[in-house]
Coordinates of N, CA and C in Angstrom, one line a residue:
M185 N 105.6 26.7 67.1 CA 104.8 26.7 65.9 C 104.4 25.3 65.5
Q186 N 103.1 25.1 65.3 CA 102.6 23.7 65.0 C 102.8 23.4 63.5
I187 N 103.1 22.1 63.3 CA 103.3 21.6 61.9 C 102.0 20.8 61.6
F188 N 101.4 21.1 60.4 CA 100.2 20.5 60.0 C 100.4 19.6 58.8
E189 N 99.4 18.7 58.5 CA 99.5 17.8 57.4 C 99.6 18.6 56.1
T190 N 99.1 19.8 56.0 CA 99.2 20.6 54.8 C 100.5 21.4 54.7
D191 N 101.5 21.1 55.5 CA 102.8 21.8 55.5 C 103.8 20.8 54.8
A192 N 104.8 21.5 54.2 CA 105.9 20.7 53.6 C 107.2 21.4 53.9
L193 N 108.3 20.7 54.0 CA 109.6 21.2 54.1 C 110.3 21.2 52.8
L194 N 110.7 22.3 52.3 CA 111.5 22.4 51.1 C 113.0 22.6 51.4
V195 N 113.8 21.6 51.1 CA 115.3 21.7 51.4 C 116.0 22.1 50.1
I196 N 116.5 23.2 50.1 CA 117.1 23.8 48.9 C 118.6 23.5 48.7
D197 N 118.9 22.7 47.7 CA 120.2 22.5 47.2 C 121.3 22.2 48.3
P198 N 121.0 21.1 49.1 CA 122.0 20.7 50.1 C 123.1 19.9 49.5
Q199 N 123.9 20.5 48.5 CA 124.8 19.8 47.7 C 126.3 20.1 48.0
N200 N 127.1 19.2 47.6 CA 128.6 19.3 47.9 C 129.2 20.6 47.4
D201 N 128.8 21.1 46.2 CA 129.5 22.3 45.7 C 129.1 23.5 46.5
F202 N 128.0 23.5 47.3 CA 127.6 24.7 48.0 C 128.1 24.6 49.5
C203 N 128.9 23.5 49.8 CA 129.5 23.4 51.1 C 131.0 23.5 51.1
E204 N 131.6 23.6 52.2 CA 133.0 23.8 52.3 C 133.8 22.8 51.4
G205 N 134.7 23.4 50.6 CA 135.5 22.6 49.7 C 134.8 22.5 48.3
G206 N 133.6 23.0 48.2 CA 132.9 22.9 46.9 C 133.3 24.1 46.0
A207 N 132.8 24.0 44.8 CA 133.1 25.0 43.8 C 132.5 26.3 44.0
L208 N 131.4 26.3 44.7 CA 130.7 27.6 45.0 C 130.2 27.5 46.5
A209 N 131.2 27.4 47.4 CA 131.0 27.1 48.8 C 130.4 28.3 49.5
V210 N 129.4 28.0 50.3 CA 128.7 29.0 51.2 C 129.3 28.8 52.6
A211 N 129.8 29.8 53.2 CA 130.4 29.6 54.5 C 129.4 29.0 55.5
G212 N 129.8 28.0 56.1 CA 128.9 27.3 57.1 C 127.9 26.4 56.5
G213 N 128.0 26.1 55.2 CA 127.0 25.3 54.5 C 126.8 23.9 55.1
A214 N 127.9 23.2 55.3 CA 127.8 21.9 55.8 C 127.3 21.9 57.2
G215 N 127.5 23.0 58.0 CA 127.1 23.0 59.4 C 125.6 23.0 59.6
I216 N 124.8 23.3 58.6 CA 123.4 23.4 58.8 C 122.7 22.0 58.6
M217 N 123.5 21.0 58.0 CA 122.9 19.8 57.7 C 122.3 19.0 58.9
P218 N 123.0 18.9 60.0 CA 122.3 18.3 61.1 C 121.0 18.9 61.6
L219 N 121.0 20.2 61.5 CA 119.7 20.9 61.9 C 118.6 20.6 60.9
I220 N 119.0 20.6 59.6 CA 118.0 20.3 58.6 C 117.5 18.8 58.8
N221 N 118.3 17.9 59.2 CA 117.9 16.6 59.4 C 116.9 16.5 60.6
R222 N 117.1 17.3 61.6 CA 116.2 17.4 62.7 C 114.9 17.9 62.3
L223 N 114.9 19.0 61.5 CA 113.7 19.5 61.0 C 112.9 18.6 60.1
A224 N 113.6 17.9 59.2 CA 113.0 16.9 58.3 C 112.3 15.8 59.0
D225 N 112.8 15.5 60.2 CA 112.2 14.4 61.0 C 110.8 14.8 61.5
R226 N 110.5 16.1 61.5 CA 109.2 16.6 62.0 C 108.1 16.7 60.9
F227 N 108.5 16.6 59.7 CA 107.6 16.8 58.6 C 107.3 15.5 57.9
D228 N 106.0 15.3 57.5 CA 105.6 14.2 56.7 C 105.9 14.4 55.3
R229 N 106.0 15.6 54.8 CA 106.3 15.9 53.4 C 107.6 16.7 53.3
V230 N 108.6 16.1 52.8 CA 109.9 16.7 52.6 C 110.3 16.6 51.1
I231 N 110.6 17.7 50.5 CA 111.0 17.8 49.1 C 112.3 18.5 48.9
L232 N 113.2 18.0 48.1 CA 114.5 18.6 47.9 C 114.6 19.2 46.5
T233 N 115.4 20.3 46.4 CA 115.8 20.8 45.1 C 117.2 20.5 44.9
Q234 N 117.6 20.4 43.6 CA 119.0 20.0 43.3 C 119.4 20.8 42.0
D235 N 120.4 21.6 42.1 CA 121.0 22.2 41.0 C 121.6 21.1 40.1
W236 N 121.3 21.2 38.8 CA 121.7 20.1 37.9 C 122.1 20.6 36.5
H237 N 123.3 21.2 36.5 CA 123.7 22.0 35.3 C 124.5 21.1 34.3
T238 N 124.4 21.6 33.0 CA 125.2 21.0 32.0 C 126.5 21.9 31.9
P239 N 127.6 21.4 31.4 CA 128.9 22.1 31.3 C 128.7 23.4 30.6
D240 N 127.8 23.5 29.6 CA 127.7 24.7 28.8 C 126.6 25.7 29.4
Q241 N 126.3 25.6 30.7 CA 125.3 26.5 31.3 C 125.7 27.9 31.1
I242 N 124.7 28.7 30.8 CA 124.9 30.1 30.4 C 125.4 30.9 31.6
S243 N 125.2 30.5 32.8 CA 125.6 31.3 34.0 C 127.0 31.0 34.4
F244 N 127.7 30.1 33.7 CA 129.1 29.8 34.1 C 130.0 30.8 33.4
A245 N 130.8 31.5 34.3 CA 131.8 32.5 33.7 C 132.7 31.9 32.7
S246 N 133.0 30.6 32.9 CA 134.0 29.9 32.0 C 133.4 29.8 30.5
N247 N 132.1 30.0 30.4 CA 131.5 30.0 29.0 C 131.5 31.3 28.4
H248 N 132.1 32.4 29.0 CA 132.1 33.7 28.5 C 133.5 34.2 28.5
P249 N 134.3 34.1 27.5 CA 135.7 34.5 27.5 C 135.9 35.9 28.0
G250 N 136.8 36.0 29.0 CA 137.1 37.3 29.5 C 136.2 37.8 30.7
A251 N 135.2 37.0 30.9 CA 134.2 37.4 32.0 C 134.7 36.7 33.3
A252 N 134.4 37.4 34.4 CA 134.9 36.8 35.7 C 133.6 36.4 36.5
P253 N 133.8 35.4 37.4 CA 132.7 35.0 38.3 C 132.3 36.2 39.1
F254 N 131.0 36.2 39.5 CA 130.4 37.2 40.4 C 130.3 38.6 39.7
T255 N 130.3 38.5 38.4 CA 129.9 39.7 37.6 C 128.6 39.4 36.9
E256 N 127.9 40.4 36.4 CA 126.6 40.2 35.7 C 126.8 40.5 34.2
I257 N 126.0 39.7 33.4 CA 125.8 40.0 32.0 C 124.4 40.1 31.6
E258 N 124.1 40.6 30.5 CA 122.7 40.7 30.0 C 122.5 39.4 29.1
V259 N 121.4 38.7 29.4 CA 121.0 37.6 28.5 C 119.6 37.8 28.1
A260 N 119.0 36.8 27.4 CA 117.7 37.0 26.8 C 116.6 37.3 27.8
Y261 N 116.8 36.7 29.0 CA 115.7 36.9 30.0 C 116.1 38.0 31.1
G262 N 117.1 38.7 30.9 CA 117.5 39.8 31.8 C 118.9 39.7 32.3
R263 N 119.2 40.3 33.4 CA 120.5 40.3 34.0 C 120.7 38.9 34.7
Q264 N 122.0 38.4 34.5 CA 122.3 37.1 35.0 C 123.7 37.2 35.6
M265 N 123.8 36.7 36.9 CA 125.1 36.6 37.6 C 125.9 35.5 37.0
L266 N 127.2 35.7 36.9 CA 128.1 34.6 36.4 C 128.7 33.9 37.6
W267 N 128.8 32.6 37.6 CA 129.2 31.8 38.7 C 130.4 30.9 38.3
P268 N 131.2 30.5 39.2 CA 132.1 29.4 38.9 C 131.3 28.1 38.5
D269 N 132.0 27.3 37.7 CA 131.3 26.0 37.3 C 130.9 25.2 38.5
H270 N 129.7 24.8 38.6 CA 129.3 24.1 39.8 C 128.1 23.2 39.5
C271 N 127.9 22.2 40.4 CA 126.8 21.2 40.3 C 126.5 20.7 38.9
I272 N 127.6 20.2 38.3 CA 127.5 19.7 36.9 C 126.9 18.3 37.0
Q273 N 126.0 18.0 36.1 CA 125.3 16.7 36.2 C 126.2 15.5 36.3
G274 N 126.0 14.7 37.3 CA 126.8 13.5 37.4 C 128.1 13.7 38.1
A275 N 128.5 14.9 38.4 CA 129.8 15.2 39.1 C 129.6 15.1 40.6
P276 N 130.7 14.8 41.3 CA 130.5 14.7 42.8 C 130.0 16.0 43.4
G277 N 130.3 17.2 42.8 CA 129.9 18.4 43.4 C 128.3 18.6 43.4
A278 N 127.7 17.9 42.4 CA 126.2 17.9 42.3 C 125.5 17.0 43.3
D279 N 126.3 16.1 43.9 CA 125.7 15.1 44.8 C 125.2 15.8 46.1
F280 N 124.3 15.3 46.8 CA 123.8 15.8 48.1 C 124.9 15.6 49.1
H281 N 125.1 16.5 50.0 CA 126.1 16.4 51.0 C 125.9 15.2 51.9
P282 N 126.9 14.4 52.2 CA 126.7 13.2 53.0 C 126.0 13.4 54.3
D283 N 126.2 14.6 54.9 CA 125.6 14.9 56.2 C 124.1 15.1 56.1
A284 N 123.6 15.3 54.9 CA 122.2 15.4 54.7 C 121.5 14.1 54.4
A285 N 122.2 13.0 54.5 CA 121.6 11.7 54.1 C 120.3 11.4 54.7
P286 N 120.1 11.6 56.0 CA 118.7 11.3 56.6 C 117.6 12.1 55.9
T287 N 117.9 13.3 55.6 CA 116.8 14.1 54.9 C 116.6 13.6 53.5
V288 N 117.7 13.3 52.8 CA 117.6 12.8 51.4 C 116.8 11.5 51.4
Q289 N 117.0 10.6 52.4 CA 116.3 9.3 52.4 C 114.8 9.5 52.7
K290 N 114.5 10.6 53.4 CA 113.1 10.8 53.7 C 112.3 11.6 52.6
A291 N 113.0 12.2 51.7 CA 112.4 13.1 50.7 C 111.4 12.3 49.8
L292 N 110.2 12.9 49.6 CA 109.2 12.3 48.7 C 109.6 12.6 47.2
A293 N 110.4 13.6 47.0 CA 110.8 13.9 45.6 C 112.0 14.8 45.6
V294 N 112.7 14.8 44.5 CA 113.8 15.7 44.2 C 113.5 16.5 42.9
I295 N 113.4 17.8 43.1 CA 113.2 18.7 41.9 C 114.5 19.2 41.4
R296 N 114.9 18.7 40.2 CA 116.1 19.2 39.6 C 115.9 20.5 38.8
K297 N 116.8 21.4 38.8 CA 116.6 22.7 38.2 C 117.9 23.2 37.6
G298 N 117.8 24.1 36.6 CA 119.0 24.6 36.0 C 119.6 23.7 35.0
Y299 N 118.8 22.7 34.4 CA 119.4 21.8 33.5 C 119.3 22.3 32.0
H300 N 118.6 23.4 31.8 CA 118.5 24.0 30.5 C 119.7 24.8 30.3
P301 N 120.6 24.6 29.3 CA 121.8 25.3 29.1 C 121.6 26.8 29.0
A302 N 120.5 27.2 28.4 CA 120.4 28.6 28.0 C 119.7 29.5 29.1
V303 N 119.4 28.9 30.2 CA 118.7 29.6 31.3 C 119.1 29.0 32.7
D304 N 119.5 29.9 33.6 CA 119.9 29.4 34.9 C 118.6 29.2 35.7
S305 N 118.7 28.7 36.9 CA 117.6 28.6 37.8 C 118.0 28.7 39.2
Y306 N 117.4 29.6 39.9 CA 117.5 29.8 41.4 C 116.3 29.2 42.1
S307 N 115.1 29.6 41.7 CA 113.9 29.1 42.3 C 113.6 27.7 42.1
G308 N 113.0 27.0 43.1 CA 112.6 25.6 42.9 C 111.3 25.5 42.1
F309 N 110.7 26.7 41.8 CA 109.4 26.7 41.1 C 109.6 27.0 39.6
F310 N 110.5 28.0 39.3 CA 110.7 28.4 37.9 C 112.2 28.6 37.6
E311 N 112.5 28.4 36.3 CA 113.8 28.8 35.8 C 113.9 30.4 35.9
N312 N 115.1 30.9 35.6 CA 115.3 32.3 35.8 C 114.6 33.2 34.7
D313 N 114.0 32.5 33.7 CA 113.2 33.3 32.8 C 111.8 33.6 33.4
H314 N 111.5 33.0 34.5 CA 110.2 33.2 35.2 C 109.0 32.7 34.5
R315 N 109.3 31.8 33.5 CA 108.2 31.3 32.7 C 108.3 29.7 32.7
T316 N 109.5 29.2 32.7 CA 109.6 27.7 32.6 C 109.5 27.1 34.0
P317 N 108.4 26.3 34.2 CA 108.1 25.7 35.5 C 108.9 24.4 35.7
T318 N 109.2 24.1 37.0 CA 109.9 22.9 37.3 C 108.9 21.8 37.7
G319 N 107.7 22.1 37.9 CA 106.7 21.1 38.3 C 106.5 21.1 39.8
L320 N 107.2 21.9 40.6 CA 107.1 21.8 42.0 C 105.7 22.3 42.5
A321 N 105.2 23.4 41.9 CA 103.9 23.9 42.3 C 102.8 22.8 42.1
G322 N 102.8 22.1 41.0 CA 101.8 21.1 40.8 C 101.9 19.9 41.8
L323 N 103.2 19.6 42.1 CA 103.4 18.5 43.0 C 102.8 18.9 44.4
L324 N 103.1 20.1 44.9 CA 102.7 20.5 46.2 C 101.1 20.6 46.2
R325 N 100.5 21.0 45.2 CA 99.1 21.1 45.1 C 98.5 19.7 45.2
D326 N 99.1 18.8 44.4 CA 98.6 17.4 44.4 C 98.7 16.7 45.8
L327 N 99.7 17.2 46.6 CA 99.9 16.7 47.9 C 99.0 17.4 49.0
G328 N 98.3 18.4 48.5 CA 97.5 19.1 49.4 C 98.2 20.1 50.3
V329 N 99.4 20.5 49.9 CA 100.2 21.5 50.7 C 99.7 22.9 50.5
T330 N 99.6 23.6 51.6 CA 99.2 25.0 51.5 C 100.3 26.0 52.1
R331 N 101.2 25.4 52.9 CA 102.3 26.2 53.5 C 103.6 25.4 53.3
V332 N 104.7 26.2 52.9 CA 106.0 25.6 52.8 C 107.0 26.3 53.7
F333 N 107.8 25.5 54.3 CA 108.9 25.9 55.1 C 110.2 25.7 54.3
L334 N 111.1 26.6 54.3 CA 112.3 26.5 53.5 C 113.6 26.6 54.3
A335 N 114.5 25.7 53.9 CA 115.9 25.7 54.5 C 116.9 25.3 53.4
G336 N 118.1 25.7 53.6 CA 119.2 25.2 52.7 C 120.1 26.3 52.2
L337 N 120.5 26.2 50.9 CA 121.6 27.0 50.4 C 121.2 27.5 49.0
A338 N 121.4 28.7 48.7 CA 121.9 29.7 49.7 C 120.7 30.6 50.0
F339 N 120.7 31.2 51.2 CA 119.6 32.0 51.7 C 119.3 33.1 50.8
D340 N 120.3 33.8 50.3 CA 120.1 35.0 49.5 C 119.9 34.8 48.0
Y341 N 119.9 33.5 47.6 CA 119.6 33.2 46.1 C 118.5 32.2 46.0
C342 N 118.9 30.9 46.1 CA 117.9 29.9 45.8 C 116.8 29.7 46.8
V343 N 117.2 29.9 48.1 CA 116.1 29.9 49.1 C 115.2 31.2 48.9
R344 N 115.8 32.3 48.7 CA 115.0 33.5 48.5 C 114.1 33.4 47.4
F345 N 114.5 33.0 46.2 CA 113.7 33.1 45.0 C 112.6 31.9 45.1
T346 N 113.0 30.8 45.7 CA 112.0 29.8 45.9 C 110.8 30.3 46.8
A347 N 111.2 31.0 47.9 CA 110.2 31.5 48.8 C 109.3 32.6 48.1
E348 N 109.9 33.4 47.3 CA 109.2 34.5 46.6 C 108.2 33.8 45.7
D349 N 108.6 32.8 44.9 CA 107.8 32.2 44.0 C 106.7 31.4 44.6
A350 N 107.0 30.8 45.8 CA 106.0 30.1 46.6 C 104.8 31.0 46.9
V351 N 105.1 32.2 47.3 CA 104.0 33.2 47.6 C 103.2 33.5 46.3
R352 N 104.0 33.8 45.3 CA 103.3 34.1 44.0 C 102.4 33.0 43.5
E353 N 102.8 31.8 43.8 CA 102.0 30.6 43.4 C 100.9 30.3 44.4
G354 N 100.7 31.1 45.4 CA 99.6 31.0 46.3 C 99.8 30.2 47.6
F355 N 101.1 29.9 47.9 CA 101.4 29.2 49.1 C 101.9 30.2 50.2
E356 N 101.7 29.8 51.4 CA 102.3 30.6 52.5 C 103.7 30.1 52.6
A357 N 104.7 31.0 52.8 CA 106.1 30.6 52.8 C 106.7 31.1 54.1
V358 N 107.5 30.2 54.7 CA 108.2 30.5 56.0 C 109.7 30.0 55.8
V359 N 110.6 30.9 55.9 CA 112.0 30.6 55.8 C 112.6 30.4 57.2
I360 N 113.3 29.3 57.3 CA 114.0 29.0 58.6 C 115.4 29.5 58.5
S361 N 115.6 30.7 59.0 CA 116.9 31.4 58.7 C 118.1 30.7 59.3
D362 N 118.1 30.1 60.5 CA 119.3 29.5 61.0 C 119.5 28.1 60.4
A363 N 118.6 27.6 59.5 CA 118.9 26.4 58.8 C 119.2 26.7 57.3
S364 N 119.7 27.9 57.1 CA 120.1 28.4 55.8 C 121.4 29.2 56.0
R365 N 122.1 29.4 54.9 CA 123.3 30.2 55.0 C 123.4 31.1 53.7
A366 N 123.9 32.3 53.8 CA 123.9 33.2 52.7 C 125.3 33.4 52.1
I367 N 125.3 33.8 50.9 CA 126.6 34.1 50.2 C 127.2 35.4 50.7
A368 N 126.4 36.4 50.8 CA 127.0 37.7 51.2 C 126.0 38.5 52.0
P369 N 126.5 39.3 53.0 CA 125.6 40.1 53.9 C 124.6 41.0 53.1
E370 N 125.1 41.7 52.1 CA 124.2 42.6 51.4 C 123.1 42.0 50.6
T371 N 123.3 40.8 50.1 CA 122.3 40.1 49.4 C 121.3 39.4 50.4
A372 N 121.9 39.0 51.5 CA 121.0 38.5 52.6 C 120.0 39.6 53.1
A373 N 120.5 40.8 53.2 CA 119.7 41.9 53.7 C 118.6 42.2 52.6
A374 N 119.0 42.1 51.3 CA 118.0 42.4 50.3 C 116.9 41.3 50.3
A375 N 117.3 40.1 50.6 CA 116.4 39.0 50.7 C 115.4 39.2 51.8
R376 N 115.8 39.7 53.0 CA 114.9 39.9 54.1 C 114.0 41.1 53.8
D377 N 114.5 42.1 53.1 CA 113.6 43.2 52.7 C 112.5 42.7 51.8
S378 N 112.9 41.8 50.8 CA 111.9 41.2 49.9 C 110.9 40.4 50.7
F379 N 111.3 39.6 51.7 CA 110.4 38.8 52.5 C 109.4 39.6 53.2
R380 N 109.8 40.7 53.7 CA 108.9 41.6 54.4 C 107.9 42.2 53.5
A381 N 108.3 42.5 52.3 CA 107.4 43.1 51.3 C 106.4 42.1 50.8
L382 N 106.7 40.9 50.7 CA 105.9 39.8 50.2 C 105.1 39.0 51.2
G383 N 105.4 39.3 52.5 CA 104.7 38.5 53.5 C 105.3 37.1 53.8
V384 N 106.6 36.9 53.4 CA 107.3 35.7 53.8 C 107.8 35.8 55.2
S385 N 107.4 34.8 56.0 CA 107.8 34.8 57.4 C 109.3 34.3 57.5
D386 N 110.0 34.8 58.5 CA 111.4 34.4 58.8 C 111.5 34.0 60.2
I387 N 111.7 32.7 60.4 CA 111.8 32.2 61.8 C 113.1 31.4 62.0
E388 N 113.3 31.0 63.3 CA 114.4 30.1 63.6 C 113.9 28.7 63.9
A389 N 114.7 27.8 63.8 CA 114.3 26.4 63.9 C 113.7 26.0 65.2
A390 N 114.1 26.7 66.3 CA 113.6 26.5 67.6 C 112.1 26.6 67.7
A391 N 111.5 27.5 66.8 CA 110.1 27.6 66.8 C 109.4 26.4 66.4
L392 N 110.1 25.5 65.6 CA 109.5 24.2 65.2 C 110.0 23.0 66.1
L393 N 111.2 23.1 66.6 CA 111.8 22.0 67.3 C 111.5 22.1 68.8
G394 N 111.2 23.3 69.3 CA 111.1 23.5 70.8 C 109.8 22.8 71.3

């Protein structure tokens, strides 16, 4: 698959807390960083997203007495999964994983998300209320981007919702599945079903690196 000047690589949340030893570790998370670096080397436009929560984030189970992580509650904007505290602003867990350093150095921009205490954010385009934009769409349009490739953590949440919103915002979206890792098989399957319905392509890195 050829990479054009109108393409961008979106690297989703390559952060310590989503890798082994982190507060919300995704199995194999650190292991995809070398592949992401190889992919980033092929693109002129690389943009990162970064979870950037305050301690009173509504999605933290610790802020809801008696609630357990990985259960859902009803909030003003709908159903919200509760998570362990993670990616807190300025904490080591929010830092980019050291193995992703070449990609971080190449990035044109970092889009921080989830910094509003009353609303979580999975997508790199919108907070979970589906109304509050992050500015990513405008940046991509200003750069002349028409197609985005996505990699990172986690495949079934932040990668998924960023890809879905990319299509809704008028971009072609391609997820690089082996440069991503999922939290759970069932939510990964749901992500793939959604991709098929929306026209999101799902490829392996070899299609770009070969």
